CSV table of N, CA, C and O and ligand atoms in Angstrom, one decimal:
chain,number,residue,atom,x,y,z
M,1,MET,N,107.0,101.2,92.1
M,1,MET,CA,107.6,100.1,91.9
M,1,MET,C,106.5,99.4,93.3
M,1,MET,O,106.1,99.4,94.0
M,2,ALA,N,106.9,98.3,93.2
M,2,ALA,CA,106.1,96.9,93.7
M,2,ALA,C,106.6,97.3,95.3
M,2,ALA,O,107.9,97.5,95.8
M,3,LEU,N,105.7,97.1,96.6
M,3,LEU,CA,106.3,97.0,97.7
M,3,LEU,C,107.0,95.9,97.9
M,3,LEU,O,108.6,96.4,98.7
M,4,ILE,N,107.0,94.5,97.5
M,4,ILE,CA,107.8,93.5,97.6
M,4,ILE,C,107.7,92.8,97.0
M,4,ILE,O,106.8,92.7,96.3
M,5,GLU,N,109.4,92.6,96.5
M,5,GLU,CA,109.5,91.8,95.1
M,5,GLU,C,109.8,90.0,95.4
M,5,GLU,O,110.4,89.9,96.9
M,6,TRP,N,108.9,89.5,95.1
M,6,TRP,CA,108.7,88.1,95.1
M,6,TRP,C,110.4,87.5,95.0
M,6,TRP,O,111.1,88.3,94.5
M,7,ARG,N,110.7,87.0,95.8
M,7,ARG,CA,112.4,86.6,96.0
M,7,ARG,C,112.6,84.6,95.9
M,7,ARG,O,111.0,84.5,96.9
M,8,ASP,N,113.6,84.1,95.4
M,8,ASP,CA,113.5,82.5,95.4
M,8,ASP,C,113.7,82.1,97.2
M,8,ASP,O,112.9,80.9,97.3
M,9,GLU,N,114.5,82.8,97.7
M,9,GLU,CA,114.1,82.3,99.2
M,9,GLU,C,112.3,82.5,99.5
M,9,GLU,O,112.5,81.5,100.7
M,10,PHE,N,111.9,82.6,99.1
M,10,PHE,CA,110.4,82.7,100.0
M,10,PHE,C,109.9,81.5,99.5
M,10,PHE,O,108.6,81.3,100.0
M,11,GLN,N,110.0,80.8,98.6
M,11,GLN,CA,109.9,79.7,98.0
M,11,GLN,C,109.8,78.4,99.5
M,11,GLN,O,110.9,78.3,99.9
M,12,VAL,N,108.6,77.7,99.6
M,12,VAL,CA,108.4,76.9,100.2
M,12,VAL,C,108.9,75.2,99.7
M,12,VAL,O,109.4,74.2,100.8
M,13,GLY,N,108.9,75.3,98.6
M,13,GLY,CA,108.9,73.7,97.8
M,13,GLY,C,107.8,73.0,97.8
M,13,GLY,O,107.5,71.9,97.0
M,14,VAL,N,106.2,73.8,98.4
M,14,VAL,CA,105.1,72.9,97.9
M,14,VAL,C,104.4,73.8,97.0
M,14,VAL,O,104.4,75.3,97.5
M,15,PRO,N,103.7,73.8,95.7
M,15,PRO,CA,103.3,74.6,94.8
M,15,PRO,C,102.3,75.5,95.3
M,15,PRO,O,102.2,76.5,95.3
M,16,ALA,N,101.4,74.8,96.0
M,16,ALA,CA,100.0,75.5,96.2
M,16,ALA,C,100.2,76.1,97.3
M,16,ALA,O,99.9,77.7,97.3
M,17,VAL,N,101.1,76.0,98.0
M,17,VAL,CA,101.6,77.2,99.2
M,17,VAL,C,102.1,77.8,98.7
M,17,VAL,O,102.2,79.9,98.7
M,18,ASP,N,103.0,77.7,97.9
M,18,ASP,CA,104.1,78.9,96.9
M,18,ASP,C,103.1,79.6,96.3
M,18,ASP,O,103.1,80.9,96.3
M,19,HIS,N,102.6,79.2,95.3
M,19,HIS,CA,101.2,80.1,95.1
M,19,HIS,C,100.2,80.6,95.7
M,19,HIS,O,100.1,82.0,95.3
M,20,GLU,N,100.2,80.7,96.9
M,20,GLU,CA,99.4,81.2,98.2
M,20,GLU,C,100.1,82.3,98.4
M,20,GLU,O,99.4,83.1,98.5
M,21,HIS,N,101.1,81.8,98.8
M,21,HIS,CA,102.6,83.2,99.6
M,21,HIS,C,102.4,84.2,98.5
M,21,HIS,O,102.4,85.5,98.3
M,22,ARG,N,102.4,83.9,96.7
M,22,ARG,CA,102.9,84.9,95.7
M,22,ARG,C,101.5,85.4,95.9
M,22,ARG,O,101.4,86.9,95.4
M,23,GLU,N,100.4,85.3,96.0
M,23,GLU,CA,99.0,85.6,95.9
M,23,GLU,C,99.2,86.7,97.4
M,23,GLU,O,98.3,88.0,96.6
M,24,LEU,N,99.5,86.6,98.5
M,24,LEU,CA,99.2,87.4,99.4
M,24,LEU,C,100.3,87.9,98.7
M,24,LEU,O,99.9,89.8,99.3
M,25,ILE,N,101.4,88.2,98.4
M,25,ILE,CA,102.2,89.5,98.4
M,25,ILE,C,101.2,90.0,97.1
M,25,ILE,O,102.0,91.4,97.2
M,26,ALA,N,101.3,89.3,96.6
M,26,ALA,CA,100.4,90.5,94.7
M,26,ALA,C,99.5,91.6,95.3
M,26,ALA,O,99.3,92.1,95.3
M,27,LEU,N,98.3,90.5,96.3
M,27,LEU,CA,97.8,91.9,97.1
M,27,LEU,C,98.2,92.5,97.5
M,27,LEU,O,97.5,93.9,97.4
M,28,ILE,N,99.1,92.1,98.3
M,28,ILE,CA,99.9,93.6,99.2
M,28,ILE,C,100.5,94.6,98.4
M,28,ILE,O,99.9,95.7,98.6
M,29,ASN,N,101.2,94.2,97.2
M,29,ASN,CA,101.3,95.1,96.4
M,29,ASN,C,100.2,96.1,95.4
M,29,ASN,O,100.1,96.9,95.7
M,30,HIS,N,99.5,95.6,95.6
M,30,HIS,CA,98.3,96.3,94.7
M,30,HIS,C,97.6,97.1,95.7
M,30,HIS,O,97.2,98.0,95.4
M,31,LEU,N,98.1,96.8,97.5
M,31,LEU,CA,96.9,98.0,98.1
M,31,LEU,C,97.8,98.6,98.3
M,31,LEU,O,97.9,99.9,98.8
M,32,HIS,N,99.1,98.3,98.3
M,32,HIS,CA,100.5,99.4,97.9
M,32,HIS,C,99.9,100.5,97.2
M,32,HIS,O,100.1,101.7,97.3
M,33,ASP,N,100.1,99.9,95.8
M,33,ASP,CA,99.3,100.9,94.7
M,33,ASP,C,98.6,101.7,94.7
M,33,ASP,O,98.5,103.1,94.5
M,34,ASP,N,97.8,101.3,95.6
M,34,ASP,CA,96.4,101.8,95.7
M,34,ASP,C,96.4,103.3,96.5
M,34,ASP,O,96.0,104.0,96.3
M,35,LEU,N,97.3,102.8,97.5
M,35,LEU,CA,97.3,103.8,98.5
M,35,LEU,C,98.6,105.0,97.7
M,35,LEU,O,98.2,106.4,98.0
M,36,LYS,N,99.2,104.0,97.3
M,36,LYS,CA,100.0,105.6,96.3
M,36,LYS,C,99.1,106.2,95.6
M,36,LYS,O,99.0,107.3,95.9
M,37,ALA,N,98.1,105.9,94.8
M,37,ALA,CA,97.4,106.6,93.9
M,37,ALA,C,96.2,107.5,95.2
M,37,ALA,O,96.0,108.3,94.2
M,38,ARG,N,96.1,106.9,95.7
M,38,ARG,CA,94.9,107.9,97.2
M,38,ARG,C,95.5,108.9,97.6
M,38,ARG,O,95.1,109.3,98.1
M,39,GLY,N,96.9,108.6,98.3
M,39,GLY,CA,97.5,109.3,98.7
M,39,GLY,C,97.4,109.1,100.5
M,39,GLY,O,96.5,108.5,101.0
M,40,ALA,N,97.5,110.7,101.3
M,40,ALA,CA,97.6,110.2,102.4
M,40,ALA,C,96.5,109.9,103.0
M,40,ALA,O,96.1,109.5,104.2
M,41,GLY,N,95.0,110.3,102.4
M,41,GLY,CA,94.2,110.5,103.0
M,41,GLY,C,93.5,108.9,102.8
M,41,GLY,O,92.5,108.4,103.8
M,42,ALA,N,94.2,108.1,102.4
M,42,ALA,CA,94.0,106.2,102.1
M,42,ALA,C,94.8,105.6,103.3
M,42,ALA,O,94.6,104.4,103.1
M,43,VAL,N,95.9,106.3,103.9
M,43,VAL,CA,96.9,104.9,104.4
M,43,VAL,C,96.2,104.4,105.0
M,43,VAL,O,96.6,103.1,105.5
M,44,SER,N,95.3,104.5,106.4
M,44,SER,CA,95.1,103.8,107.2
M,44,SER,C,94.0,102.9,106.9
M,44,SER,O,94.4,101.6,107.6
M,45,GLU,N,93.5,103.3,105.9
M,45,GLU,CA,92.8,102.0,105.5
M,45,GLU,C,93.2,100.8,104.8
M,45,GLU,O,93.3,99.9,104.6
M,46,CYS,N,94.0,101.6,104.0
M,46,CYS,CA,94.9,100.7,102.9
M,46,CYS,C,96.1,99.7,103.9
M,46,CYS,O,96.0,98.3,103.8
M,47,LEU,N,96.2,100.3,105.1
M,47,LEU,CA,97.2,99.4,106.0
M,47,LEU,C,96.3,98.9,106.4
M,47,LEU,O,96.9,97.1,107.0
M,48,GLY,N,94.9,98.8,107.0
M,48,GLY,CA,94.2,98.2,107.5
M,48,GLY,C,93.4,96.8,106.8
M,48,GLY,O,93.7,95.9,107.4
M,49,GLU,N,93.6,97.1,105.2
M,49,GLU,CA,93.5,96.3,104.6
M,49,GLU,C,94.9,95.1,104.6
M,49,GLU,O,94.4,93.9,105.0
M,50,ILE,N,95.5,96.0,104.5
M,50,ILE,CA,96.9,94.7,104.4
M,50,ILE,C,97.4,93.6,105.3
M,50,ILE,O,97.2,92.5,105.3
M,51,PHE,N,96.9,94.4,106.7
M,51,PHE,CA,96.8,93.6,107.5
M,51,PHE,C,95.8,92.6,108.2
M,51,PHE,O,95.9,91.7,108.6
M,52,ALA,N,94.6,92.7,107.8
M,52,ALA,CA,93.0,91.9,107.4
M,52,ALA,C,93.8,90.7,106.9
M,52,ALA,O,93.2,89.5,107.0
M,53,ARG,N,94.4,90.9,105.6
M,53,ARG,CA,94.7,89.9,104.4
M,53,ARG,C,95.5,89.0,105.0
M,53,ARG,O,95.4,87.9,104.4
M,54,ILE,N,96.5,89.2,105.5
M,54,ILE,CA,97.5,88.7,106.1
M,54,ILE,C,97.3,88.3,107.1
M,54,ILE,O,97.4,87.0,107.4
M,55,SER,N,96.2,88.4,108.2
M,55,SER,CA,95.9,88.0,109.6
M,55,SER,C,95.0,86.7,108.9
M,55,SER,O,94.8,85.6,109.6
M,56,ALA,N,94.3,86.7,107.8
M,56,ALA,CA,93.1,86.1,107.4
M,56,ALA,C,94.4,84.8,106.9
M,56,ALA,O,93.9,83.8,107.0
M,57,HIS,N,94.9,85.1,105.6
M,57,HIS,CA,96.3,84.0,105.9
M,57,HIS,C,96.7,83.1,106.6
M,57,HIS,O,96.7,81.9,107.3
M,58,PHE,N,97.2,83.9,107.7
M,58,PHE,CA,97.6,83.3,109.4
M,58,PHE,C,95.9,82.3,109.9
M,58,PHE,O,96.9,81.6,110.1
M,59,ALA,N,95.3,83.0,109.9
M,59,ALA,CA,94.2,82.7,110.4
M,59,ALA,C,93.7,81.2,110.1
M,59,ALA,O,94.1,79.9,110.4
M,60,LEU,N,94.1,80.8,108.6
M,60,LEU,CA,93.8,79.6,108.0
M,60,LEU,C,94.8,78.3,108.2
M,60,LEU,O,94.6,77.3,108.3
M,61,GLU,N,96.1,79.3,108.0
M,61,GLU,CA,97.4,78.5,108.9
M,61,GLU,C,96.8,77.4,110.0
M,61,GLU,O,97.3,76.7,110.5
M,62,GLU,N,96.8,78.5,110.7
M,62,GLU,CA,96.6,78.1,112.6
M,62,GLU,C,95.3,77.2,112.6
M,62,GLU,O,95.2,76.6,113.4
M,63,ARG,N,94.3,76.9,111.8
M,63,ARG,CA,93.0,76.3,111.7
M,63,ARG,C,93.8,74.7,110.7
M,63,ARG,O,93.5,73.9,111.8
M,64,ILE,N,94.7,74.6,109.9
M,64,ILE,CA,95.0,73.7,109.7
M,64,ILE,C,96.3,73.0,110.7
M,64,ILE,O,96.2,71.7,111.2
M,65,MET,N,96.7,73.8,111.5
M,65,MET,CA,98.1,73.2,112.5
M,65,MET,C,96.7,72.9,113.9
M,65,MET,O,97.2,71.6,114.0
M,66,ARG,N,95.9,73.3,114.3
M,66,ARG,CA,94.8,73.0,115.3
M,66,ARG,C,94.5,71.5,115.5
M,66,ARG,O,94.4,70.9,115.8
M,67,ASP,N,93.6,71.8,113.9
M,67,ASP,CA,92.8,70.4,113.7
M,67,ASP,C,93.9,69.2,113.5
M,67,ASP,O,93.1,68.3,114.0
M,68,ALA,N,95.3,69.6,113.0
M,68,ALA,CA,96.2,68.3,112.6
M,68,ALA,C,96.5,68.1,114.3
M,68,ALA,O,98.1,67.5,114.4
M,69,ARG,N,96.6,69.5,115.2
M,69,ARG,CA,97.4,69.1,116.6
M,69,ARG,C,98.6,69.3,116.6
M,69,ARG,O,100.2,68.3,117.1
M,70,TYR,N,99.1,70.3,115.3
M,70,TYR,CA,100.6,70.0,114.8
M,70,TYR,C,101.7,70.6,115.7
M,70,TYR,O,101.2,71.2,116.7
M,71,ASP,N,102.9,69.7,116.3
M,71,ASP,CA,103.0,69.8,117.3
M,71,ASP,C,104.3,71.3,117.8
M,71,ASP,O,104.6,71.6,118.5
M,72,GLN,N,104.0,72.2,116.6
M,72,GLN,CA,105.0,73.4,116.9
M,72,GLN,C,104.1,74.7,116.4
M,72,GLN,O,104.3,75.8,116.2
M,73,TYR,N,102.8,74.7,116.5
M,73,TYR,CA,101.4,75.4,116.5
M,73,TYR,C,102.0,76.5,117.6
M,73,TYR,O,101.8,77.7,116.7
M,74,PRO,N,102.5,76.5,118.7
M,74,PRO,CA,102.6,78.0,119.7
M,74,PRO,C,103.6,78.4,119.1
M,74,PRO,O,103.6,79.9,119.1
M,75,ALA,N,104.8,78.3,118.4
M,75,ALA,CA,106.0,78.8,118.4
M,75,ALA,C,105.5,79.5,116.8
M,75,ALA,O,105.5,80.8,116.5
M,76,HIS,N,104.9,78.3,115.8
M,76,HIS,CA,104.2,79.0,114.4
M,76,HIS,C,103.6,80.3,114.9
M,76,HIS,O,103.6,81.5,113.7
M,77,LYS,N,102.1,80.1,115.3
M,77,LYS,CA,101.5,81.5,115.9
M,77,LYS,C,102.7,82.6,116.6
M,77,LYS,O,101.9,83.7,116.2
M,78,ALA,N,102.7,82.1,117.3
M,78,ALA,CA,103.9,83.6,117.7
M,78,ALA,C,104.4,84.2,116.9
M,78,ALA,O,104.4,85.3,116.8
M,79,ASP,N,105.1,83.1,116.0
M,79,ASP,CA,105.9,84.4,115.4
M,79,ASP,C,105.0,85.3,114.0
M,79,ASP,O,104.7,86.4,113.3
M,80,HIS,N,103.6,83.9,114.1
M,80,HIS,CA,102.7,84.9,113.0
M,80,HIS,C,102.0,86.6,114.3
M,80,HIS,O,102.1,87.4,113.7
M,81,GLU,N,102.3,86.3,115.4
M,81,GLU,CA,101.8,87.3,116.2
M,81,GLU,C,102.7,88.2,115.9
M,81,GLU,O,102.6,89.8,115.8
M,82,ARG,N,103.6,88.0,116.1
M,82,ARG,CA,105.2,89.0,115.8
M,82,ARG,C,105.1,90.0,114.9
M,82,ARG,O,105.0,91.3,115.1
M,83,LEU,N,104.7,89.3,113.7
M,83,LEU,CA,104.6,90.2,112.4
M,83,LEU,C,102.9,91.1,112.7
M,83,LEU,O,103.5,92.5,112.0
M,84,LEU,N,102.3,90.5,113.2
M,84,LEU,CA,100.9,91.4,113.4
M,84,LEU,C,101.1,92.7,114.1
M,84,LEU,O,100.8,93.6,114.1
M,85,ASP,N,101.8,92.3,115.2
M,85,ASP,CA,102.1,93.3,116.3
M,85,ASP,C,102.8,94.2,115.2
M,85,ASP,O,103.0,96.1,116.1
M,86,ASP,N,103.8,94.0,114.6
M,86,ASP,CA,105.3,94.9,113.9
M,86,ASP,C,104.0,96.2,113.1
M,86,ASP,O,104.4,97.1,112.8
M,87,ILE,N,103.1,95.4,112.3
M,87,ILE,CA,102.2,96.1,111.6
M,87,ILE,C,101.5,97.5,112.4
M,87,ILE,O,101.3,98.3,111.9
M,88,ARG,N,100.7,96.4,113.4
M,88,ARG,CA,100.1,97.6,114.0
M,88,ARG,C,100.7,98.4,114.3
M,88,ARG,O,100.4,99.8,114.8
M,89,ASP,N,101.8,98.1,115.3
M,89,ASP,CA,102.9,99.5,115.8
M,89,ASP,C,103.1,100.3,114.3
M,89,ASP,O,103.0,101.8,114.8
M,90,ILE,N,102.7,99.7,113.5
M,90,ILE,CA,103.0,100.9,112.2
M,90,ILE,C,101.8,101.8,112.3
M,90,ILE,O,102.1,102.8,111.6
M,91,MET,N,100.5,101.0,112.4
M,91,MET,CA,99.6,101.6,112.0
M,91,MET,C,99.6,102.7,112.9
M,91,MET,O,98.1,103.9,112.7
M,92,ASP,N,99.8,102.5,114.6
M,92,ASP,CA,99.8,103.2,115.3
M,92,ASP,C,100.0,104.7,115.7
M,92,ASP,O,100.4,105.8,115.8
M,93,ASP,N,101.8,104.1,114.9
M,93,ASP,CA,102.5,105.4,114.7
M,93,ASP,C,101.7,106.4,113.9
M,93,ASP,O,102.1,107.7,114.1
M,94,TYR,N,101.2,105.9,112.4
M,94,TYR,CA,100.5,106.5,111.8
M,94,TYR,C,99.1,107.7,112.6
M,94,TYR,O,99.1,108.7,112.2
M,95,GLU,N,98.7,106.5,113.7
M,95,GLU,CA,97.4,107.4,114.1
M,95,GLU,C,97.8,108.4,115.1
M,95,GLU,O,97.3,109.5,114.9
M,96,ASP,N,99.3,108.2,115.6
M,96,ASP,CA,100.3,109.2,116.6
M,96,ASP,C,100.5,110.5,115.6
M,96,ASP,O,100.6,111.4,116.3
M,97,ARG,N,101.2,110.5,114.7
M,97,ARG,CA,102.2,111.0,114.2
M,97,ARG,C,101.9,111.4,112.9
M,97,ARG,O,102.7,112.5,112.3
M,98,ARG,N,100.9,111.1,112.0
M,98,ARG,CA,100.4,111.4,111.1
M,98,ARG,C,101.6,110.8,109.8
M,98,ARG,O,102.4,111.6,109.5
M,99,GLN,N,102.9,109.9,110.5
M,99,GLN,CA,103.9,110.0,109.5
M,99,GLN,C,103.7,107.9,109.3
M,99,GLN,O,103.5,107.5,109.9
M,100,PHE,N,104.2,108.0,107.7
M,100,PHE,CA,104.0,106.8,107.5
M,100,PHE,C,105.2,106.5,106.7
M,100,PHE,O,105.0,107.1,105.3
M,101,ASP,N,105.9,105.6,106.7
M,101,ASP,CA,107.3,105.0,105.8
M,101,ASP,C,107.3,103.9,105.1
M,101,ASP,O,107.2,103.1,105.9
M,102,ASP,N,106.7,104.1,103.9
M,102,ASP,CA,106.7,102.3,102.8
M,102,ASP,C,107.9,102.0,103.4
M,102,ASP,O,107.2,100.5,102.9
M,103,ALA,N,108.9,102.5,103.4
M,103,ALA,CA,110.3,101.8,103.4
M,103,ALA,C,110.7,100.6,104.6
M,103,ALA,O,111.2,99.3,104.4
M,104,VAL,N,109.7,101.7,105.6
M,104,VAL,CA,109.8,100.7,106.7
M,104,VAL,C,108.8,99.4,106.8
M,104,VAL,O,109.2,98.1,107.3
M,105,LEU,N,108.0,99.8,106.3
M,105,LEU,CA,106.9,98.4,106.0
M,105,LEU,C,107.5,97.3,105.2
M,105,LEU,O,107.7,96.3,105.2
M,106,ALA,N,108.2,97.9,104.0
M,106,ALA,CA,108.3,96.6,102.8
M,106,ALA,C,109.5,95.9,103.8
M,106,ALA,O,109.5,94.9,103.6
M,107,GLN,N,110.4,96.5,104.3
M,107,GLN,CA,111.6,96.6,104.9
M,107,GLN,C,110.8,94.8,106.1
M,107,GLN,O,111.8,93.8,106.0
M,108,ARG,N,110.1,95.0,106.8
M,108,ARG,CA,109.5,94.4,108.3
M,108,ARG,C,108.6,93.1,107.1
M,108,ARG,O,109.2,92.2,107.9
M,109,LEU,N,107.7,93.5,106.1
M,109,LEU,CA,107.4,92.4,105.5
M,109,LEU,C,108.2,91.3,105.2
M,109,LEU,O,108.3,90.0,105.4
M,110,SER,N,109.4,92.5,103.8
M,110,SER,CA,110.1,91.6,103.7
M,110,SER,C,111.0,90.5,104.2
M,110,SER,O,111.2,89.2,104.0
M,111,ASP,N,111.9,90.8,105.0
M,111,ASP,CA,112.9,90.0,106.6
M,111,ASP,C,111.8,89.2,106.9
M,111,ASP,O,112.2,87.9,107.1
M,112,TRP,N,110.8,89.5,107.5
M,112,TRP,CA,109.8,88.6,107.9
M,112,TRP,C,109.3,87.6,106.8
M,112,TRP,O,109.3,86.0,107.3
M,113,PHE,N,108.6,87.6,105.9
M,113,PHE,CA,108.5,87.0,104.9
M,113,PHE,C,109.4,85.5,104.5
M,113,PHE,O,109.7,84.6,104.4
M,114,GLY,N,111.2,86.7,104.4
M,114,GLY,CA,112.2,85.7,104.6
M,114,GLY,C,112.0,84.4,105.0
M,114,GLY,O,112.7,83.3,105.0
M,115,VAL,N,112.7,85.3,106.4
M,115,VAL,CA,112.1,84.0,107.4
M,115,VAL,C,111.7,83.3,107.7
M,115,VAL,O,111.5,81.8,107.7
M,116,HIS,N,110.4,83.4,107.9
M,116,HIS,CA,109.0,82.7,108.2
M,116,HIS,C,108.8,81.6,107.2
M,116,HIS,O,108.8,80.5,107.7
M,117,PHE,N,108.9,82.2,105.9
M,117,PHE,CA,108.5,81.2,104.8
M,117,PHE,C,109.1,80.0,105.0
M,117,PHE,O,109.0,78.3,104.9
M,118,LYS,N,110.6,80.8,104.8
M,118,LYS,CA,111.7,79.0,104.8
M,118,LYS,C,111.8,78.3,106.1
M,118,LYS,O,112.5,77.5,106.3
M,119,THR,N,111.0,79.0,107.5
M,119,THR,CA,111.5,77.9,108.5
M,119,THR,C,110.2,77.3,109.0
M,119,THR,O,109.4,76.1,108.4
M,120,HIS,N,109.2,78.2,109.4
M,120,HIS,CA,108.0,77.8,109.7
M,120,HIS,C,107.4,77.4,108.9
M,120,HIS,O,106.6,76.1,108.9
M,121,ASP,N,106.9,77.7,107.9
M,121,ASP,CA,106.3,77.4,106.6
M,121,ASP,C,106.9,76.4,106.0
M,121,ASP,O,105.8,75.6,105.9
M,122,ALA,N,107.8,76.0,105.7
M,122,ALA,CA,108.2,75.2,105.1
M,122,ALA,C,108.4,73.8,105.6
M,122,ALA,O,107.5,72.7,105.4
M,123,ARG,N,108.6,73.5,107.1
M,123,ARG,CA,108.0,72.7,108.4
M,123,ARG,C,106.9,72.1,108.0
M,123,ARG,O,106.5,71.0,107.4
M,124,LEU,N,106.0,73.0,108.8
M,124,LEU,CA,104.6,72.8,108.1
M,124,LEU,C,104.1,72.1,106.8
M,124,LEU,O,103.6,71.4,107.1
M,125,HIS,N,104.2,73.4,106.0
M,125,HIS,CA,103.6,72.6,104.8
M,125,HIS,C,103.9,71.0,103.9
M,125,HIS,O,103.6,70.6,103.7
M,126,HIS,N,105.1,70.9,104.8
M,126,HIS,CA,106.0,69.3,104.1
M,126,HIS,C,105.7,68.7,105.0
M,126,HIS,O,105.1,66.9,104.4
M,127,LYS,N,105.1,68.5,106.1
M,127,LYS,CA,104.5,67.6,106.9
M,127,LYS,C,103.0,67.5,106.6
M,127,LYS,O,102.5,66.4,107.1
M,128,LEU,N,102.3,68.6,106.7
M,128,LEU,CA,101.0,68.3,106.3
M,128,LEU,C,100.6,69.2,105.2
M,128,LEU,O,100.2,70.8,104.9
M,129,PRO,N,100.7,68.6,103.8
M,129,PRO,CA,100.8,69.2,102.9
M,129,PRO,C,99.0,69.0,102.5
M,129,PRO,O,98.3,68.6,103.1
M,130,HIS,N,99.0,70.2,101.5
M,130,HIS,CA,97.7,70.5,101.3
M,130,HIS,C,97.3,70.8,99.6
M,130,HIS,O,98.4,71.1,99.2
L,1,FE2,FE1,102.5,81.3,105.2
L,2,FE2,FE1,102.9,80.3,108.8
């Protein structure tokens, strides 16, 4: 089963952005499938890759915001940092206790996507379509 199911509420209404977000989620699901296939030995590596893909997406958005001197850059970036911190916590937990619950990761990601996409990303991409 996919880690994260795409939901209509993820849509920001700008086709290029929705496409990017769908691709990001597909990639996360793919990495999660890989983790299932490879077992416990691959947890750190797969979590690290999920983290890297998400932070690459954020870095791109943050560059667009900085270039355009976007008015809500600090708040938007802070919300990105919040998700990255959550993922780091899950990774640290695994390093400390060798425990990983993918339901927790799925919940955090999909709760965060559900709110961030329709608030911060929808505002940004309607102001600065690309
Ligand atoms: Fe985004
Ligand atoms: Fe964003």
